[in-house]
PDB file of C-alpha atoms in Angstrom:
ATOM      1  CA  UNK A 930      17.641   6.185 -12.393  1.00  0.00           C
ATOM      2  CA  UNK A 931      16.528   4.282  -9.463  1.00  0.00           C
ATOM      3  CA  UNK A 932      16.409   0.737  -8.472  1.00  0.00           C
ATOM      4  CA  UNK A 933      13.479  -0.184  -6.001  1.00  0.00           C
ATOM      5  CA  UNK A 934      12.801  -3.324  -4.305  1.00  0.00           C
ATOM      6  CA  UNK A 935       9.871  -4.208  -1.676  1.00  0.00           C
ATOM      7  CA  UNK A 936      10.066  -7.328   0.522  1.00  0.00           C
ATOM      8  CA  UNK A 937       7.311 -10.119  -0.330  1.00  0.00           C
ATOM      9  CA  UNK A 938       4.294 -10.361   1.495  1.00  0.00           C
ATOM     10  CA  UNK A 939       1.275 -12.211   0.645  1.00  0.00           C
ATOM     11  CA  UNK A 940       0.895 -10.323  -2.867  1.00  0.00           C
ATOM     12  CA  UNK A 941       3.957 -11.002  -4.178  1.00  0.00           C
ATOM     13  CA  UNK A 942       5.964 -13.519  -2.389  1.00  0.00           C
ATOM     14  CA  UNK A 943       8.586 -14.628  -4.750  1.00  0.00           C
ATOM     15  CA  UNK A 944      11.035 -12.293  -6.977  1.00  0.00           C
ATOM     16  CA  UNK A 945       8.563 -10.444  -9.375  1.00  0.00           C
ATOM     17  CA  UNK A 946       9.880  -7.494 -11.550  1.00  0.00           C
ATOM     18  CA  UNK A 947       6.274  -6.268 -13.158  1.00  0.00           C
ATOM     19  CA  UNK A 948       5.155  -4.120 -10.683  1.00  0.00           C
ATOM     20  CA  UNK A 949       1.592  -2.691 -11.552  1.00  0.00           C
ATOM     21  CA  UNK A 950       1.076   1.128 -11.573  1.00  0.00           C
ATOM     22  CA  UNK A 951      -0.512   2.377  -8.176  1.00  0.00           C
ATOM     23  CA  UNK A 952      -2.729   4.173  -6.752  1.00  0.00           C
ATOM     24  CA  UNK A 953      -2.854   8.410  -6.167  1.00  0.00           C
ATOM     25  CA  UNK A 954      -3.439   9.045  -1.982  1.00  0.00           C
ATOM     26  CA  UNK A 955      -4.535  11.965   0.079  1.00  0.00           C
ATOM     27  CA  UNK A 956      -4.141  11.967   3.523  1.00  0.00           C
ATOM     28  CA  UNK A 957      -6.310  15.479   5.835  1.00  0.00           C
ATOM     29  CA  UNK A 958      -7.337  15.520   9.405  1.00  0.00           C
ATOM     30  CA  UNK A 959     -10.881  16.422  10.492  1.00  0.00           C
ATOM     31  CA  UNK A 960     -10.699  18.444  13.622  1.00  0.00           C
ATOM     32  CA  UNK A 961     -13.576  19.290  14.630  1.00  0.00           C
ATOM     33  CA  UNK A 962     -14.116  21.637  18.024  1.00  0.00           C
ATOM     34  CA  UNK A 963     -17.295  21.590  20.292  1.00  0.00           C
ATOM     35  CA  UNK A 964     -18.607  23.034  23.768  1.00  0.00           C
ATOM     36  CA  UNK A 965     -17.644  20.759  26.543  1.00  0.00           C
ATOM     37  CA  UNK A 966     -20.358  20.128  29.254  1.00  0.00           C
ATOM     38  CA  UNK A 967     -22.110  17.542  32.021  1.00  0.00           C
ATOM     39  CA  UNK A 968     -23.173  14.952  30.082  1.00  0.00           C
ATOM     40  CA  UNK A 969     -26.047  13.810  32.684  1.00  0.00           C
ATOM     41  CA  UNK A 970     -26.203  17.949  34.245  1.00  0.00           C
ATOM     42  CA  UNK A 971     -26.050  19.896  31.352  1.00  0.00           C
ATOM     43  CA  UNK A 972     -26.026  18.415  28.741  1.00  0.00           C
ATOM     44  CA  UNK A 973     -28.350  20.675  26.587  1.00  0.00           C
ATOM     45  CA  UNK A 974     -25.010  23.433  26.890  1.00  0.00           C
ATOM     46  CA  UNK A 975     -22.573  20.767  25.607  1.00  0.00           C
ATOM     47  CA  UNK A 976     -22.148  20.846  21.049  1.00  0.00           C
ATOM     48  CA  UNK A 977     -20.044  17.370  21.086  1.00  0.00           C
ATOM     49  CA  UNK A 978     -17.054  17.389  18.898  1.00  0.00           C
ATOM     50  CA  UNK A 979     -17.287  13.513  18.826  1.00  0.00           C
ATOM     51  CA  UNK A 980     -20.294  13.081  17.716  1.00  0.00           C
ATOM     52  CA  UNK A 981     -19.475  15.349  14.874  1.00  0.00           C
ATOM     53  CA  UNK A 982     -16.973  12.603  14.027  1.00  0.00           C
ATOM     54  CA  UNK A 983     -19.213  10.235  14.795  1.00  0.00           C
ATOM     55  CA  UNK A 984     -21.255  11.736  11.530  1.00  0.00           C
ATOM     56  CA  UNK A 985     -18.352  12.128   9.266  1.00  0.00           C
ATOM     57  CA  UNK A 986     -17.199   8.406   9.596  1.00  0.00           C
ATOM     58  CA  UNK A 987     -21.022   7.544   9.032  1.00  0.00           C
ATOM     59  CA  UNK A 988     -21.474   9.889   6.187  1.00  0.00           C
ATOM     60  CA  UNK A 989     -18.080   9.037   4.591  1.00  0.00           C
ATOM     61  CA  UNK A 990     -18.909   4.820   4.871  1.00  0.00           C
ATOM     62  CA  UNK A 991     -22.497   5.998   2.829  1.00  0.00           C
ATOM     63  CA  UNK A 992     -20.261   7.798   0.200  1.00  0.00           C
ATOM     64  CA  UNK A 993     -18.267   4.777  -0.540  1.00  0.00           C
ATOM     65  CA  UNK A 994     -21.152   3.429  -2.242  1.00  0.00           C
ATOM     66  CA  UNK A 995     -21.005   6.338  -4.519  1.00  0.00           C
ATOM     67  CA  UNK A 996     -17.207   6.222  -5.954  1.00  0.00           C
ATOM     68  CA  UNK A 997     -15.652   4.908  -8.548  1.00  0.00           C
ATOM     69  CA  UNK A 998     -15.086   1.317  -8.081  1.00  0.00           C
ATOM     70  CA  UNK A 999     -11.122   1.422  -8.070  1.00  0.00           C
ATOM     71  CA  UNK A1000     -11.289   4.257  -5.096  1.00  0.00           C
ATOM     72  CA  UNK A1001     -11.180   3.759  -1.333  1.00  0.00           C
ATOM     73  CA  UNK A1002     -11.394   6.274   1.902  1.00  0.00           C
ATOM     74  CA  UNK A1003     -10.079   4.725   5.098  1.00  0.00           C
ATOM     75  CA  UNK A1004      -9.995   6.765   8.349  1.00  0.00           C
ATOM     76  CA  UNK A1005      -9.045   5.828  11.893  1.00  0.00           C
ATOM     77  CA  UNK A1006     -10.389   8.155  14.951  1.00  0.00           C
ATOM     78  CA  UNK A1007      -7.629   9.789  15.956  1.00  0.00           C
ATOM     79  CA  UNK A1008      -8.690  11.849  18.742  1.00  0.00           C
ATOM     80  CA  UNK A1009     -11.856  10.710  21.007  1.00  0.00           C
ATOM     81  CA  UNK A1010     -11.672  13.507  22.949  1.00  0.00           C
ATOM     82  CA  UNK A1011     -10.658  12.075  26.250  1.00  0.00           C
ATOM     83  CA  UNK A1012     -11.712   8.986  27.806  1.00  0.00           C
ATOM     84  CA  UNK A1013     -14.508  10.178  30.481  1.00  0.00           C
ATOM     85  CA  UNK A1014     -18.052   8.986  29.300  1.00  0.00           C
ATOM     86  CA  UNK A1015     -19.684  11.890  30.910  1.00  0.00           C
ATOM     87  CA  UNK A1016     -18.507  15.032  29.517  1.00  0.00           C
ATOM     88  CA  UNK A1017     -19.536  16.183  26.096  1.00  0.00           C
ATOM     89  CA  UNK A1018     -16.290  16.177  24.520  1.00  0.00           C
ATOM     90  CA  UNK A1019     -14.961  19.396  23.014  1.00  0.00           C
ATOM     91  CA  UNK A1020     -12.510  18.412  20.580  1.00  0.00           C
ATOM     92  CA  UNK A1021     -12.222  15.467  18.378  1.00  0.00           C
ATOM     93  CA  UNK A1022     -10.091  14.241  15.263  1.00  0.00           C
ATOM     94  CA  UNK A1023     -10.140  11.463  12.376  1.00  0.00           C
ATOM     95  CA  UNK A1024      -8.004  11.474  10.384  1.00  0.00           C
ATOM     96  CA  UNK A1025      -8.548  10.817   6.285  1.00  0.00           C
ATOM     97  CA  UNK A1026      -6.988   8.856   3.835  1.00  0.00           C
ATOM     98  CA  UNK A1027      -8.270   8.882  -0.099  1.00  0.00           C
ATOM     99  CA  UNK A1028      -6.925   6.549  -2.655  1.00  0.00           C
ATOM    100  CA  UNK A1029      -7.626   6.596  -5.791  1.00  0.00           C
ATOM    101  CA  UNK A1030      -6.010   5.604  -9.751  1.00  0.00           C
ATOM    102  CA  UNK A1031      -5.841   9.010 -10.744  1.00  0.00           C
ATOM    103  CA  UNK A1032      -5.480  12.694  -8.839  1.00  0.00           C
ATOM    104  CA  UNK A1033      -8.594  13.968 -10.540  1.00  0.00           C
ATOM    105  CA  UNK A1034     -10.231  11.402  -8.614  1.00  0.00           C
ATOM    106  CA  UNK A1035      -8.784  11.815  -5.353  1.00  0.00           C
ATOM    107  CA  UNK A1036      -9.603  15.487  -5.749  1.00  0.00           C
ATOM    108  CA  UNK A1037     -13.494  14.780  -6.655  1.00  0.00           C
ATOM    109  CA  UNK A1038     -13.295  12.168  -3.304  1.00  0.00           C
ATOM    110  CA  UNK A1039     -12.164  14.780  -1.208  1.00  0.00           C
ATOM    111  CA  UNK A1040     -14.010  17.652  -2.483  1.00  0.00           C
ATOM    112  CA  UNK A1041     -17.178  15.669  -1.195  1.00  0.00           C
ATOM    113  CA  UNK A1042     -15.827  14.349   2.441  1.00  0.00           C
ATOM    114  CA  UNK A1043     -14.975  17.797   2.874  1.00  0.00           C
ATOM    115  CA  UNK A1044     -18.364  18.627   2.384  1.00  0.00           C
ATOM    116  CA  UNK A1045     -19.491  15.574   4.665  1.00  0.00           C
ATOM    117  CA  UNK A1046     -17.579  17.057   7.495  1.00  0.00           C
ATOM    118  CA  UNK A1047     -18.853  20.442   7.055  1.00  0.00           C
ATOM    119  CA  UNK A1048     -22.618  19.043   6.997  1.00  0.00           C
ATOM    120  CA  UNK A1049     -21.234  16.833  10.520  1.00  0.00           C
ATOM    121  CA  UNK A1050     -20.035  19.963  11.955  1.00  0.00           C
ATOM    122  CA  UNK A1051     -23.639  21.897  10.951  1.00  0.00           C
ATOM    123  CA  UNK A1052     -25.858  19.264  12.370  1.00  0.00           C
ATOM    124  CA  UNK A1053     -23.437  19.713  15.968  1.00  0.00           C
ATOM    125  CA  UNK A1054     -23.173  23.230  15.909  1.00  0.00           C
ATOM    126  CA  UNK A1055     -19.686  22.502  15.927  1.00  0.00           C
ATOM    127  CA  UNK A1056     -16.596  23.710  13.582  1.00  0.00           C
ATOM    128  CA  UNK A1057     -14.393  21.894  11.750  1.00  0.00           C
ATOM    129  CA  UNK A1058     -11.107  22.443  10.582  1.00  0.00           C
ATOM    130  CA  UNK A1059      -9.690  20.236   7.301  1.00  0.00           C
ATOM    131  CA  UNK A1060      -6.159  19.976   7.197  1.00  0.00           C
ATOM    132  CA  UNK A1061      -4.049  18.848   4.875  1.00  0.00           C
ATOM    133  CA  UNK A1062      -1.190  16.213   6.082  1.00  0.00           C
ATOM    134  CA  UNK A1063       0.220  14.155   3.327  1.00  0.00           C
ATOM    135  CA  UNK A1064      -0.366  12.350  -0.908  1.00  0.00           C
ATOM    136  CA  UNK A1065       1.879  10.404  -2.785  1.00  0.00           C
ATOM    137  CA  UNK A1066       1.678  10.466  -6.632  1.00  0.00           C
ATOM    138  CA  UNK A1067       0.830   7.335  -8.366  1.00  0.00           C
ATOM    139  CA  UNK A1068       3.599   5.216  -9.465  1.00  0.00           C
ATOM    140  CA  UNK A1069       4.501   5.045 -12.961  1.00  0.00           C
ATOM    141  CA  UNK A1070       6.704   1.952 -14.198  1.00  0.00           C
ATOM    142  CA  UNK A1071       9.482   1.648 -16.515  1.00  0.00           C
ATOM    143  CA  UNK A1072       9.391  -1.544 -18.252  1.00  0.00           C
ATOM    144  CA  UNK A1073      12.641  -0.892 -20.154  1.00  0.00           C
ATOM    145  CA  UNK A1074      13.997  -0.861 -16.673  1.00  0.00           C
ATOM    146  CA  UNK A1075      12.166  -3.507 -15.226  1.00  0.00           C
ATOM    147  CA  UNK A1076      12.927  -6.150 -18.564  1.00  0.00           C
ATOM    148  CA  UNK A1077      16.819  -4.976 -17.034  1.00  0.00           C
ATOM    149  CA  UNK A1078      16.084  -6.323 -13.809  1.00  0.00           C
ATOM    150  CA  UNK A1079      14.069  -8.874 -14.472  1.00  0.00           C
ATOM    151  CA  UNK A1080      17.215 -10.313 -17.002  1.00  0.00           C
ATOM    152  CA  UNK A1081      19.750  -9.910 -14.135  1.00  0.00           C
ATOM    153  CA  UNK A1082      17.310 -12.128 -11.853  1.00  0.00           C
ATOM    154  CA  UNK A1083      17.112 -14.702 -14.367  1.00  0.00           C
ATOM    155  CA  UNK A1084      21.163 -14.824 -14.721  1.00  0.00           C
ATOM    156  CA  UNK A1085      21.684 -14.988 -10.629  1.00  0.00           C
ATOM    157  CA  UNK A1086      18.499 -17.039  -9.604  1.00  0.00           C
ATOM    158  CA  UNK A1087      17.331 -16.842  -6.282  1.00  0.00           C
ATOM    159  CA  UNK A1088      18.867 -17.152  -3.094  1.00  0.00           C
ATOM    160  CA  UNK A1089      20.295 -20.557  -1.790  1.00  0.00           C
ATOM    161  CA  UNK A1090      18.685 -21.295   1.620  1.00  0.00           C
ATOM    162  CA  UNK A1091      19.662 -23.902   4.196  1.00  0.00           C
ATOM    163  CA  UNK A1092      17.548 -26.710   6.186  1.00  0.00           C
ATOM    164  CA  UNK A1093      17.905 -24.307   9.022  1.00  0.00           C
ATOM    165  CA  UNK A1094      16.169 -21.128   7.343  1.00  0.00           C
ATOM    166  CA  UNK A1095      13.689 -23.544   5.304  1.00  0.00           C
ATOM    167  CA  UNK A1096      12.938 -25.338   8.532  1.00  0.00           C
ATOM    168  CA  UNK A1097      12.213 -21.460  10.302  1.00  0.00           C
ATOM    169  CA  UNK A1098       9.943 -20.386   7.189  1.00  0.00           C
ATOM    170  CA  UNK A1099       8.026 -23.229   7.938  1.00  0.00           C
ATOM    171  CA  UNK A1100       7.429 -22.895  11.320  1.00  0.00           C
ATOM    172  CA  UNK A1101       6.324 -19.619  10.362  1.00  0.00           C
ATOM    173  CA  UNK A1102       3.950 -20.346   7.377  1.00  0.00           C
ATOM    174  CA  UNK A1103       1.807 -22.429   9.768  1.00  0.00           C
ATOM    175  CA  UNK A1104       0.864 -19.688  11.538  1.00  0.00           C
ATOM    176  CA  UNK A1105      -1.724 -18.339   8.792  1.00  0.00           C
ATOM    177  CA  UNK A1106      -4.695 -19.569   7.569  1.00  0.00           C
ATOM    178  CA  UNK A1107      -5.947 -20.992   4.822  1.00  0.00           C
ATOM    179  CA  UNK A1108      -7.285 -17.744   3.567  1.00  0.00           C
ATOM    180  CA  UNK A1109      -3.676 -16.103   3.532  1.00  0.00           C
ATOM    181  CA  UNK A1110      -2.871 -19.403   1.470  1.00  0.00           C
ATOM    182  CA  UNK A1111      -5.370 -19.017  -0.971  1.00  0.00           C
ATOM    183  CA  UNK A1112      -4.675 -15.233  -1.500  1.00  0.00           C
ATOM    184  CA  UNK A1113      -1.384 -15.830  -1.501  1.00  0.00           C
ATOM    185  CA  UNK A1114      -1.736 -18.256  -4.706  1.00  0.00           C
ATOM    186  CA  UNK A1115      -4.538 -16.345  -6.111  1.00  0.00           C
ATOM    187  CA  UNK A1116      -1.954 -12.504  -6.691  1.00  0.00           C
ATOM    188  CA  UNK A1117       1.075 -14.651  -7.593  1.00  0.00           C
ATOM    189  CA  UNK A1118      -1.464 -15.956 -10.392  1.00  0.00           C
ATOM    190  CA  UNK A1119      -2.059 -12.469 -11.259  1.00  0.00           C
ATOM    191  CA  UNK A1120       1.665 -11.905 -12.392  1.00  0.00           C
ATOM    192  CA  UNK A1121       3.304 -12.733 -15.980  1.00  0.00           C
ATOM    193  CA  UNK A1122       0.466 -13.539 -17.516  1.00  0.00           C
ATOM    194  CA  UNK A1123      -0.705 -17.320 -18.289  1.00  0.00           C
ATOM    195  CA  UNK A1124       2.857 -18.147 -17.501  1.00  0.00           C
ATOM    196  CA  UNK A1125       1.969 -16.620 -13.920  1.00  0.00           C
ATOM    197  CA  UNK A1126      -1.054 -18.771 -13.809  1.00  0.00           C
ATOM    198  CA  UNK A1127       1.161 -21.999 -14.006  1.00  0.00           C
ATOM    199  CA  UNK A1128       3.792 -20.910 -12.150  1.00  0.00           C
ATOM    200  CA  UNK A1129       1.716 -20.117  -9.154  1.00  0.00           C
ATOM    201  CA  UNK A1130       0.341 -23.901  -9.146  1.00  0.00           C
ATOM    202  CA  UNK A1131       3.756 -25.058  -9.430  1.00  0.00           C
ATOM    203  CA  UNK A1132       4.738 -23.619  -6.651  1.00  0.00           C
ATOM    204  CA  UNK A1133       1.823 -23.865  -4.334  1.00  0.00           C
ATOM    205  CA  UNK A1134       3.829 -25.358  -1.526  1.00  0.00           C
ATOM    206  CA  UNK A1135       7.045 -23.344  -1.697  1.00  0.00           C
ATOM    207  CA  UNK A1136       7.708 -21.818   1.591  1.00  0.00           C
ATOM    208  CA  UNK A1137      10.639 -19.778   0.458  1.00  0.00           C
ATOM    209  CA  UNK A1138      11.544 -18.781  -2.848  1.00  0.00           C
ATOM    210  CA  UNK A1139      13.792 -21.054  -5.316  1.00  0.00           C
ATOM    211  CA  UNK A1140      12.643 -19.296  -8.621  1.00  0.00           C
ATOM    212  CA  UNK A1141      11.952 -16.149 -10.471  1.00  0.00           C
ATOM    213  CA  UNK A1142       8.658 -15.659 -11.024  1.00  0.00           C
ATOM    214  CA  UNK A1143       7.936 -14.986 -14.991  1.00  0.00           C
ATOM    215  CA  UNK A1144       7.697 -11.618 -16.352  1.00  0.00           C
ATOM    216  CA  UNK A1145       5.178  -9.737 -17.558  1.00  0.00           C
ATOM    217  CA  UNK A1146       4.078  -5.485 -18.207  1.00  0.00           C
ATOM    218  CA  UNK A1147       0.596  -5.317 -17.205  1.00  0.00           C
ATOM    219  CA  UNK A1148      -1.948  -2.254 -17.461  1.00  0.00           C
ATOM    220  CA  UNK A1149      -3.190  -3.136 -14.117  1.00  0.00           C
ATOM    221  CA  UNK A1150      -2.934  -0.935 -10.882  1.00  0.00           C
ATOM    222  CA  UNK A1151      -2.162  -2.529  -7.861  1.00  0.00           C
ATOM    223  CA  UNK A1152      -4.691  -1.341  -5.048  1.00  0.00           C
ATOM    224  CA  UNK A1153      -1.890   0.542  -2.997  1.00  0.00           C
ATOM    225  CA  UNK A1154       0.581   3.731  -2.600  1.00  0.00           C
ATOM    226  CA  UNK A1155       3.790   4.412  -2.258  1.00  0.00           C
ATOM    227  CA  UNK A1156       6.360   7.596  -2.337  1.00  0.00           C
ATOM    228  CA  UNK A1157       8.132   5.891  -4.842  1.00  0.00           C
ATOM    229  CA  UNK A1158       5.493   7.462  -6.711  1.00  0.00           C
ATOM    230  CA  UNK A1159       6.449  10.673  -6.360  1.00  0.00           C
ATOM    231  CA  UNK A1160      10.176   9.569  -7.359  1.00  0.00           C
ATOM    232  CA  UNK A1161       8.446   8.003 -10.235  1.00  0.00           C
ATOM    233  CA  UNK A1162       7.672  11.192 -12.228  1.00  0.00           C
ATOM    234  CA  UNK A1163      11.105  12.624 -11.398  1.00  0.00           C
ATOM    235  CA  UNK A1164      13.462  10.226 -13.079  1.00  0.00           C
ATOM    236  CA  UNK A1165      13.041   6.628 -14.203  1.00  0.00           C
ATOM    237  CA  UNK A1166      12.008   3.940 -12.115  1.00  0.00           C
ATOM    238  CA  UNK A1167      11.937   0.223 -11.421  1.00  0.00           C
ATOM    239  CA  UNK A1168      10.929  -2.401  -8.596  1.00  0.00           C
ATOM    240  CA  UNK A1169      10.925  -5.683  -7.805  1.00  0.00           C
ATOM    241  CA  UNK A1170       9.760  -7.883  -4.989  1.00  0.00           C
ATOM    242  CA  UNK A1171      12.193 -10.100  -3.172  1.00  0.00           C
ATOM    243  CA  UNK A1172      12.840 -13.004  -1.782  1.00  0.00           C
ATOM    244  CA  UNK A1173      13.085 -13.030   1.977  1.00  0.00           C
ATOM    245  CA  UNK A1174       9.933 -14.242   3.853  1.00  0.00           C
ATOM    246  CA  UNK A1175       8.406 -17.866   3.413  1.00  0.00           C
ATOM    247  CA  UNK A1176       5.494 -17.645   1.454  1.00  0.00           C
ATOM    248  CA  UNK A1177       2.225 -16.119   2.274  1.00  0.00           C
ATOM    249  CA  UNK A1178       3.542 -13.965   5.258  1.00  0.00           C
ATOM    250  CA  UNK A1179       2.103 -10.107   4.752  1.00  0.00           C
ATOM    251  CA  UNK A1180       4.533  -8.186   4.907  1.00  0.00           C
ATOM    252  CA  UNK A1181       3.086  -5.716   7.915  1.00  0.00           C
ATOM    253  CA  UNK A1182       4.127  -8.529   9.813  1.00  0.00           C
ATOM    254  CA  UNK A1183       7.227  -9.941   8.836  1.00  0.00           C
ATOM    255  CA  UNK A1184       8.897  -7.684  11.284  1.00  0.00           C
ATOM    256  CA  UNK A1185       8.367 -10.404  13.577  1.00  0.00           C
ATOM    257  CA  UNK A1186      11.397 -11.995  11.377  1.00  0.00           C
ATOM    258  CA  UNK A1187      13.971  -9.396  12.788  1.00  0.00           C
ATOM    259  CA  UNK A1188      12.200  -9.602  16.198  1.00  0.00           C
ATOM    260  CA  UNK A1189      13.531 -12.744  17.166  1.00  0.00           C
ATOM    261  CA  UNK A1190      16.822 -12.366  15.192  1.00  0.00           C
ATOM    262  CA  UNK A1191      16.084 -14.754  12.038  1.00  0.00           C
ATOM    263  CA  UNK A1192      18.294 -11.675  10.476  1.00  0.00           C
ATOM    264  CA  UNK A1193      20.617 -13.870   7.930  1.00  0.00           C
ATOM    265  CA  UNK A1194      17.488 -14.118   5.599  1.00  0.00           C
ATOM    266  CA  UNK A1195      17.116 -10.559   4.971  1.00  0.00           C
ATOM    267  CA  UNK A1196      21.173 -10.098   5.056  1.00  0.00           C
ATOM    268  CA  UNK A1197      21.518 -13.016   2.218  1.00  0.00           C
ATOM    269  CA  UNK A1198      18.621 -11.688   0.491  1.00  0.00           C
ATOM    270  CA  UNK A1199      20.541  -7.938   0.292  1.00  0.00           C
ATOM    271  CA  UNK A1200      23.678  -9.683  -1.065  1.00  0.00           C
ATOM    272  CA  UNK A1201      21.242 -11.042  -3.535  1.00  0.00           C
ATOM    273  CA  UNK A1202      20.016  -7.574  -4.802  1.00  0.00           C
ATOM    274  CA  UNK A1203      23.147  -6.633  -4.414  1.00  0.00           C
ATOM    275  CA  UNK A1204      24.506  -8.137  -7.789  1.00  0.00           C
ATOM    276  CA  UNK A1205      20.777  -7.087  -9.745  1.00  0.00           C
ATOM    277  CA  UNK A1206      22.069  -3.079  -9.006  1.00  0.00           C
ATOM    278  CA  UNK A1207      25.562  -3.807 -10.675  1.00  0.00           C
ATOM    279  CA  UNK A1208      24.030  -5.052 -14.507  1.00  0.00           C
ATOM    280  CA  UNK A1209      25.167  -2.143 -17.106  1.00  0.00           C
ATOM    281  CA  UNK A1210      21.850  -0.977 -19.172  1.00  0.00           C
ATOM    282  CA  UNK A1211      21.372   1.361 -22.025  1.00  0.00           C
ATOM    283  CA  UNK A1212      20.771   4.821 -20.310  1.00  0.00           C
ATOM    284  CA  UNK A1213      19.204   6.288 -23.493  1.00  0.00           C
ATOM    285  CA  UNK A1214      16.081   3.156 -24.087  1.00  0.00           C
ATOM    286  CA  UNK A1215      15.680   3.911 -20.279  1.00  0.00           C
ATOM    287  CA  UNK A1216      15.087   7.644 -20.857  1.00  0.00           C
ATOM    288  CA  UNK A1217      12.942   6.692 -23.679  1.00  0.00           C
ATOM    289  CA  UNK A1218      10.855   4.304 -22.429  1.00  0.00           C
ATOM    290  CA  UNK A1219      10.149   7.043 -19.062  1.00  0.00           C
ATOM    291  CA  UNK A1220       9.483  10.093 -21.560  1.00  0.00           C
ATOM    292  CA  UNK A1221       6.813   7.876 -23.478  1.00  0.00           C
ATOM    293  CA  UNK A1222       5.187   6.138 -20.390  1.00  0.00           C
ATOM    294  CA  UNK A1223       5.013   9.311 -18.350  1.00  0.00           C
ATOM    295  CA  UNK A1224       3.395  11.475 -21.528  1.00  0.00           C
ATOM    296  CA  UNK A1225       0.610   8.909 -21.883  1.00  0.00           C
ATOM    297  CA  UNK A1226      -0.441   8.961 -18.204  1.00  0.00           C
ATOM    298  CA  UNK A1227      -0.317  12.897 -18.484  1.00  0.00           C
ATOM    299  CA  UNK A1228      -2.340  12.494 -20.986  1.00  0.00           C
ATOM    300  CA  UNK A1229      -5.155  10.761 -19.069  1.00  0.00           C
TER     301      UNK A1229
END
């Protein structure tokens, strides 16, 4: 059994125990290898490896018209090839990564940018290596386990926080737009149901959390990955988001928290999760509740 929690960002800012399934990934270089030459010279002897890349990226952003709505392929250029204009560049690199609901999907995805980087490399008289570098499983919740956690946050409540750390959050909240607001209101709607809906009005100014958020499974899949996945099909799991960033902060940045030493929040907020880990709950529902969940998504 394994207890899981994930710091609040704009998603899920407040504590939140139904945690949508997510999403299969598949992560593969393309290395592609040219002839390097005189750009202004030679440049007829030059095969460029970049602008075999070049190709693949524009090939692959065509191709995302032609998925399954749910799926996405990100890349970032991971390898120019050096940073002189004038040479036809020899070697180049992006690297991949696929995400999708389910692995049959991811494997259809990459099956065809595999075959977009082969057509790149053909058209540059180049080659191209793909090679494998990382995936995560989708996640697969346990509600028995997550009604468990979700009971324990109800019986402690949130975190107390001073004038001091309310005062900080604040100073840090108006740094975002009113986008990041809006979003912000907009995914906290999204959980436990039509209670979610009210409780994300009633708490459109809260900068740091004083409530749990109501609970609520849900079929959806929340359009991201994690290794937890891979946990996930091993043993039972369960997550929740906590309370430790003022409201609306993504979490890719909240780093800047630690940076400047506001450390008590996060320190309070692990004392908090502390006592959640500690409830007792009936080992065999939880084993029952996996078996079942984990047989209907093989079954998909």
């Amino acid at each position: 059994m394994m207890w899981m929690r994930h710091s609040p960002g704009t998603r899920k800012p407040l504590p939140v125990c139904s945690i949508p399934a997510r999403w299969q990934t598949f992560r593969h270089h393309g290395a592609f290898k040219g002839i390097a030459a005189h750009a202004a010279n030679s440049p007829h002897l030059g095969r460029s490896a970049l602008d075999a890349v070049t190709l693949m990226t524009t090939g692959t952003n065509f191709l995302n018209e032609h998925i399954i709505e749910k799926a996405r392929v990100h890349y970032a250029i991971t390898n120019s090839g050096g940073i002189s204009p004038n040479v036809v560049q020899a070697q180049a690199e992006v690297l991949y990564l696929i995400r999708a609901p389910e692995m049959t999907d991811v494997q259809h995805i990459y099956d065809r940018v595999a075959k977009i980087a082969e057509g790149a490399a053909l058209m540059t008289e180049t080659t191209v290596e793909c090679r494998f570098d990382k995936a995560c499983s989708s996640y697969l919740p346990n509600r028995t386990l997550e009604n468990a956690m979700y009971q324990a946050l109800s019986h402690f409540g949130t975190p107390e926080w001073n004038s001091e750390e309310l005062a900080f959050a604040k100073q840090i909240q108006a740094t975002l737009t009113s986008n990041d607001r809006q979003n912000s209101l907009n995914n906290i709607a999204a959980t436990g149901g039509e209670n979610g809906k009210v409780f994300a009005l009633r708490h459109r100014e809260t900068v740091l959390a004083n409530e749990v958020a109501p609970y609520a499974a849900t079929d959806n899949v929340l359009a991201a990955s994690t290794d937890v996945g891979d946990v996930s099909w091993k043993l039972p799991v369960a997550q929740c988001f906590s309370p430790c960033f003022c409201r609306r902060l993504h979490r890719y940045i909240r780093g800047n928290w630690l940076a400047r030493g506001e450390h008590l929040l996060l320190i309070k907020e692990c004392c908090w999760r502390r006592k959640l880990w500690q409830q007792p709950q009936s080992i065999s529902s939880l084993i029952q509740g996996y078996c079942k969940n984990a047989n209907k998504s093989i079954s998909k």
